Tab-separated table of C-alpha atoms in Angstrom:
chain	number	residue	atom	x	y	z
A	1	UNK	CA	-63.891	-31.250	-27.227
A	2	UNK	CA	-60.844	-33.406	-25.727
A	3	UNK	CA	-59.342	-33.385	-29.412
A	4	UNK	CA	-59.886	-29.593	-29.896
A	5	UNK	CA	-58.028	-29.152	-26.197
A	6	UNK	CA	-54.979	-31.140	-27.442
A	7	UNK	CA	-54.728	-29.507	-30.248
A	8	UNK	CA	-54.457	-26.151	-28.225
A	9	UNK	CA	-52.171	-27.535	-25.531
A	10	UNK	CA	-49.515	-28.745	-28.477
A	11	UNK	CA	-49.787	-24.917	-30.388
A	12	UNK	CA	-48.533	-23.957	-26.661
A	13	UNK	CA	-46.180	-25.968	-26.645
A	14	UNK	CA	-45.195	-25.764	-29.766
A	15	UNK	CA	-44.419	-21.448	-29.012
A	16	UNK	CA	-41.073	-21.938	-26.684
A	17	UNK	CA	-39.384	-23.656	-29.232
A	18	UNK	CA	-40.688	-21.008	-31.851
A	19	UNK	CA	-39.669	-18.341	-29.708
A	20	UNK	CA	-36.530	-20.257	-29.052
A	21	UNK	CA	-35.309	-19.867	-32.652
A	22	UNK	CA	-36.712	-16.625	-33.921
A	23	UNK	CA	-33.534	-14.440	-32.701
A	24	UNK	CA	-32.135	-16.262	-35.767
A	25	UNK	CA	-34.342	-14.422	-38.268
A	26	UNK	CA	-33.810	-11.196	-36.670
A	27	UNK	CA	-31.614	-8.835	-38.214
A	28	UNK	CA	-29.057	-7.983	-35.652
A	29	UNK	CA	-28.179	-5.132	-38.073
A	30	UNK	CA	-31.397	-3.641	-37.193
A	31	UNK	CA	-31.199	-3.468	-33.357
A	32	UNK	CA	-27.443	-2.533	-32.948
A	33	UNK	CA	-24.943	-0.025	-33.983
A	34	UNK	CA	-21.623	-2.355	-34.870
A	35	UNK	CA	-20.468	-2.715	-38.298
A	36	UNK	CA	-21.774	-5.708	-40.214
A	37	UNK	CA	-20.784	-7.418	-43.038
A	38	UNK	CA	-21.581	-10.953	-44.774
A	39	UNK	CA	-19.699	-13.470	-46.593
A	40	UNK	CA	-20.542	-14.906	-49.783
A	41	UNK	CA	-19.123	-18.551	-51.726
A	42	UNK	CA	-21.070	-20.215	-54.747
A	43	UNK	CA	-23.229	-21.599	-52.704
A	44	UNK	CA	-25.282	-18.681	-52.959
A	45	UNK	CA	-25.263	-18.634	-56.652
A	46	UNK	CA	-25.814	-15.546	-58.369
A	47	UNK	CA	-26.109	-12.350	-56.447
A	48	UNK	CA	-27.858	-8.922	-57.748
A	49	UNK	CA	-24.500	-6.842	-56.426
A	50	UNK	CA	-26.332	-3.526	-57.208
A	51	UNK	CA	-29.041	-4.514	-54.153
A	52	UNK	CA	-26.040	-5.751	-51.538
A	53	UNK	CA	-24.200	-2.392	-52.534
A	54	UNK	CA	-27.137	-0.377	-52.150
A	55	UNK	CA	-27.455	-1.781	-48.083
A	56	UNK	CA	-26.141	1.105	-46.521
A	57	UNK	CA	-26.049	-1.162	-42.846
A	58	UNK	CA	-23.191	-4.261	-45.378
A	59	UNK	CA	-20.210	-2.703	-44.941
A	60	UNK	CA	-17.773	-5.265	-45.896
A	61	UNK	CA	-18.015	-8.817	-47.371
A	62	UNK	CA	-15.683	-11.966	-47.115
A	63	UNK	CA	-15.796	-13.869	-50.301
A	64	UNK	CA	-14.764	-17.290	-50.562
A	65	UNK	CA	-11.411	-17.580	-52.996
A	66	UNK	CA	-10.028	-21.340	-52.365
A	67	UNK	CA	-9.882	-24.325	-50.564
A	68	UNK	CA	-7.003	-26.570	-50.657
A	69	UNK	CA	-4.351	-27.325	-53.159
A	70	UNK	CA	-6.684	-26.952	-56.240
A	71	UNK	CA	-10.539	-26.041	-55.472
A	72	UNK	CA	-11.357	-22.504	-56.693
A	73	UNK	CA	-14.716	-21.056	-55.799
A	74	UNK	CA	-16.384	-20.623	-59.441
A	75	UNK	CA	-18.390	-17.526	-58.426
A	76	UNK	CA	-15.407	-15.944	-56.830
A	77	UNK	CA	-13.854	-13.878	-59.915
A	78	UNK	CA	-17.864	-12.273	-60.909
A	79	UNK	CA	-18.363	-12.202	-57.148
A	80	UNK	CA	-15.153	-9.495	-56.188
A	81	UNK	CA	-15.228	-7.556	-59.383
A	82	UNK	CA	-19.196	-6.751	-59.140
A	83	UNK	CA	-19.102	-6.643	-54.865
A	84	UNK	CA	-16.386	-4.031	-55.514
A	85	UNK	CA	-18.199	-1.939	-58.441
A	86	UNK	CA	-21.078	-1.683	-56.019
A	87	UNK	CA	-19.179	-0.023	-53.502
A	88	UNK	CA	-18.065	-2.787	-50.709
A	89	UNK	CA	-15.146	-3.330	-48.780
A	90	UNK	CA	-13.779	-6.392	-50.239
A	91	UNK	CA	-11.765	-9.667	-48.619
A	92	UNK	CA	-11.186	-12.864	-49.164
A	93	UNK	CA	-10.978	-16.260	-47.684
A	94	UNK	CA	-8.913	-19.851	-47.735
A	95	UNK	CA	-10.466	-22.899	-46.217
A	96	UNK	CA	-7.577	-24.558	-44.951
A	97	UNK	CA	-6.879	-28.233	-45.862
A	98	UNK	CA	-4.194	-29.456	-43.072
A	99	UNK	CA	-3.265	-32.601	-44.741
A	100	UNK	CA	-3.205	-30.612	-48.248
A	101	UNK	CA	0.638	-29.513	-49.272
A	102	UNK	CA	0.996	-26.091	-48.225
A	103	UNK	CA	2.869	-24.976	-50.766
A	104	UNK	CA	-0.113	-25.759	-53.340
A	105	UNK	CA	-2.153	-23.923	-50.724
A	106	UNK	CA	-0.046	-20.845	-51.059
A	107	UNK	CA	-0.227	-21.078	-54.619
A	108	UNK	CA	-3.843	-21.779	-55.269
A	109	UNK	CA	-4.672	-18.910	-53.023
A	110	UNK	CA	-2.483	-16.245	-53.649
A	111	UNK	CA	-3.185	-16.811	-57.675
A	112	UNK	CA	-6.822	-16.068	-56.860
A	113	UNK	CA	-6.277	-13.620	-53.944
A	114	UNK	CA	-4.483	-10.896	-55.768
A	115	UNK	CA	-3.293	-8.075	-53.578
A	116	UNK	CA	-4.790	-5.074	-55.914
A	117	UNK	CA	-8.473	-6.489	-55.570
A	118	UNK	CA	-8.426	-6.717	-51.885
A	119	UNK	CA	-9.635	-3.718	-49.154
A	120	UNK	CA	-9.645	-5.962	-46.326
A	121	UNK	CA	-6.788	-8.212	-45.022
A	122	UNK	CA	-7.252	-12.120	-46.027
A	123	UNK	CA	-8.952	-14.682	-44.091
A	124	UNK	CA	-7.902	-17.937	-43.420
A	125	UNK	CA	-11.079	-20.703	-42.511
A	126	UNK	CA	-10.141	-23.203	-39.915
A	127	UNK	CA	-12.997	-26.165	-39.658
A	128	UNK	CA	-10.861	-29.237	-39.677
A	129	UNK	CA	-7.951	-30.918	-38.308
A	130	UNK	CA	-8.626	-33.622	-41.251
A	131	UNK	CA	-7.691	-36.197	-38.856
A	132	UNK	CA	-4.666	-35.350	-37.776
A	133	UNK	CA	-3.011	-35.409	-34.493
A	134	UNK	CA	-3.153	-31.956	-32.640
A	135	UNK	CA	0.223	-31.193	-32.778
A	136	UNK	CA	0.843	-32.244	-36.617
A	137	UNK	CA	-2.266	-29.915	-37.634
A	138	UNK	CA	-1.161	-26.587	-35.286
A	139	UNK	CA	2.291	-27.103	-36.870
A	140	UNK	CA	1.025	-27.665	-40.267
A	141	UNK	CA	-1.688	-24.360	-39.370
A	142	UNK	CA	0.736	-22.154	-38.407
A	143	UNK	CA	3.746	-22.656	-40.994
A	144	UNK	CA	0.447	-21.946	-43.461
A	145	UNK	CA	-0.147	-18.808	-41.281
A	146	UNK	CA	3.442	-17.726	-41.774
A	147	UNK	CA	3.738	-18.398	-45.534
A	148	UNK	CA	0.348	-16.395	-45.816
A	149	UNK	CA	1.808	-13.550	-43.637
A	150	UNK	CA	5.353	-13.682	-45.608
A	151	UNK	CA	3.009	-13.126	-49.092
A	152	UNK	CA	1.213	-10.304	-47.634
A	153	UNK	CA	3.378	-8.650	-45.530
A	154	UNK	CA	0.388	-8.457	-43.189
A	155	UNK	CA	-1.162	-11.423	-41.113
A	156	UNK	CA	-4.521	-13.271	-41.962
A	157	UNK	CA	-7.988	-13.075	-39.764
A	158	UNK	CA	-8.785	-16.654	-38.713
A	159	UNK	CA	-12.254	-17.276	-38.477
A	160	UNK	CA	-13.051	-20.842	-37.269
A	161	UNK	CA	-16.301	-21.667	-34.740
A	162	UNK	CA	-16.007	-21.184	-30.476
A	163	UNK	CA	-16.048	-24.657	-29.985
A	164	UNK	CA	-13.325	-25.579	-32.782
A	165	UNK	CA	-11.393	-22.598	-31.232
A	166	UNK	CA	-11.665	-23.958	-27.483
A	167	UNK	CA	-10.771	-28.101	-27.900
A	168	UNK	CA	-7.737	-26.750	-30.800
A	169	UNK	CA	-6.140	-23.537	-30.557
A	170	UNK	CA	-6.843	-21.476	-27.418
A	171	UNK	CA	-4.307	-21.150	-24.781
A	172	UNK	CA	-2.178	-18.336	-26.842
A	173	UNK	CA	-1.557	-20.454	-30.137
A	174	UNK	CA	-2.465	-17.827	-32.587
A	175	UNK	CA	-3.023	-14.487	-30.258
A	176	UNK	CA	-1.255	-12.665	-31.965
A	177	UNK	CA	-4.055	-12.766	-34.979
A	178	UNK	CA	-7.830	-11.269	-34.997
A	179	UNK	CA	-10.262	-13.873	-35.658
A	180	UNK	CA	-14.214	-14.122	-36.245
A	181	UNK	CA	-15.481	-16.413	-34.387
A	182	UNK	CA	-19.336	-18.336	-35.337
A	183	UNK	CA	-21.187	-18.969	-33.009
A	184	UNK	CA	-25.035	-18.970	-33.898
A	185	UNK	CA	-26.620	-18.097	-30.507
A	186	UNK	CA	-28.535	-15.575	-29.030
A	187	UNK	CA	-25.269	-14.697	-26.486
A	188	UNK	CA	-21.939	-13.208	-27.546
A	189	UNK	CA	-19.579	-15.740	-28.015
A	190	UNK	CA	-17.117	-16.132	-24.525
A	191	UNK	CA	-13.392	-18.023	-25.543
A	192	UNK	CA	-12.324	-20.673	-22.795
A	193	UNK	CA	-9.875	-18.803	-22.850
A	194	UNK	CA	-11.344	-15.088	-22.452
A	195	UNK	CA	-8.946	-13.919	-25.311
A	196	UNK	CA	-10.532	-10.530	-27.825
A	197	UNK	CA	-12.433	-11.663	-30.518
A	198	UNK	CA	-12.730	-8.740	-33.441
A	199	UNK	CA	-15.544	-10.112	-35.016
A	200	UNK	CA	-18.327	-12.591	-35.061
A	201	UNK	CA	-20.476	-14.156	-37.477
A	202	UNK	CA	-23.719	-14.418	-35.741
A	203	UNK	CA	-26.204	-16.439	-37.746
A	204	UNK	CA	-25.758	-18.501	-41.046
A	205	UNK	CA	-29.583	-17.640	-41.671
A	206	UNK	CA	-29.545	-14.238	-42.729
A	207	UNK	CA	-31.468	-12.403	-45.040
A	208	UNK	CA	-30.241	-9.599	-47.197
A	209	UNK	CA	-31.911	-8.227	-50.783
A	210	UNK	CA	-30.109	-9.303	-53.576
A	211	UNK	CA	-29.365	-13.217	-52.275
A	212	UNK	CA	-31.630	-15.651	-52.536
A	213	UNK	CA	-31.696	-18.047	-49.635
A	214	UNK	CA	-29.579	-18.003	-46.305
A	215	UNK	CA	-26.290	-15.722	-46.082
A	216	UNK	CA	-23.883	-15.582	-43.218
A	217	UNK	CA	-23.805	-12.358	-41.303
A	218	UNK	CA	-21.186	-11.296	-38.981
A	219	UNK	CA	-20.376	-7.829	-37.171
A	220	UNK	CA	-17.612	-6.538	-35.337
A	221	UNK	CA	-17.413	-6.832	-31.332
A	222	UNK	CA	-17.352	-3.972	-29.217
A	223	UNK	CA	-15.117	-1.077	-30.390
A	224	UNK	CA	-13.656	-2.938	-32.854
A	225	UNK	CA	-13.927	-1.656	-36.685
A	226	UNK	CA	-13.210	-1.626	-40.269
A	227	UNK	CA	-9.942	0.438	-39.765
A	228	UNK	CA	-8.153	-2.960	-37.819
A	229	UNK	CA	-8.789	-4.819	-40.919
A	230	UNK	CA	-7.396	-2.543	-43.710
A	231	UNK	CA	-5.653	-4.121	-46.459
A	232	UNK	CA	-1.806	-2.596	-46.379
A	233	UNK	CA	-0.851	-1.954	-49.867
A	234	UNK	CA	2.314	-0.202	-49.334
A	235	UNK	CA	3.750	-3.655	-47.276
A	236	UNK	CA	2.426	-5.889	-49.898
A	237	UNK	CA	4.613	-8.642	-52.120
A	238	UNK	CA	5.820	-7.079	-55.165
């Protein structure tokens, strides 16, 4: 009897925590009404395009292009030419390398990231300062940022996580860019330093047909939408 009452006391116990994580298997898409969108790298190998295309509540999807001087996502060339035959809004992303060249990061990215394929405006992903001093990687981030604008004639989203955001760049560094912020909590995410945030990518455990495993999923905040985020042809580098 005294084993059969632990074991019920630990299954009640054991329901918090359960409870505590479930939000992250629920598909936000399915209990609110902003636009959502995921983004896609190799690490989901191959993806049935045809399924993502046909989710009416995907509007848009990030896919990663680069990362440094010379890493190009293998899955990235299938990945844009089939998410856009299936009828999605189409962007792509740089993880940045601060210690990398820049110039090699220009090239590398903007040889992959041509402006013809994209619908959405490029996205630049900030995780690392790669050891660097904070003022040697904000001045090494944001003569990137300016390079990247220069090519495009239209500036980058930044998407880096809310507590990357609030030890590195808040305090007006890089304002005057949208960004998607990750946080993967219940709660929107809240900036130490209260500025807008356009979108956010709310789990990294989302499910969608057509991927096999975990995706990330973002959505836009508040009244923000896809319009904000249109890729300018007319303004870009010829």
């Amino acid at each position: 009897m005294n084993r059969i009452l632990t074991i019920i006391s630990l299954l009640i116990l054991a329901v918090p925590a359960f409870a505590q994580d479930s939000w992250l298997y629920e598909q936000c898409e399915d209990t609110c009404k902003h636009i959502h969108g995921i983004d896609l790298s190799h690490y989901q190998g191959e993806v049935f395009w045809e399924a993502v295309g046909n989710n009416q509540k995907m509007a848009y999807v990030y896919l990663k292009a680069t990362e440094g001087g010379d890493n190009i996502d293998n899955k990235y060339a299938d990945n844009i030419r089939l998410a856009k035959a299936n009828g999605l809004k189409v962007g792509s992303y740089h993880f940045f390398r601060p210690k990398t060249p820049l110039h090699l990061q220009l090239a590398n990215f903007t040889a992959q990231c041509r402006p013809d394929d994209q619908d959405i405006i490029p996205m630049i992903d900030i995780e690392t300062k790669s050891g660097l001093q904070d003022s040697v990687f904000i001045d090494s981030l944001m003569t990137f940022l300016n390079l990247v604008e220069e090519y495009y004639h239209q500036k980058p989203i930044l998407y880096t996580g809310a507590n990357f955001y609030d030890h590195y760049l808040s305090g007006g560094l890089i304002d005057d860019y949208k960004i998607m912020i990750a946080q993967y909590t219940e709660r929107e995410p809240v900036l130490i330093d209260g500025r807008d945030i356009t979108m956010w990518q709310y789990t990294g455990k989302g499910r969608i047909n057509g991927v096999k495993g975990n995706v990330d999923k973002s959505r836009f905040m508040g009244n923000h939408g896809l319009r904000e985020i249109r890729f300018r042809r007319s303004n870009r580098k010829r």
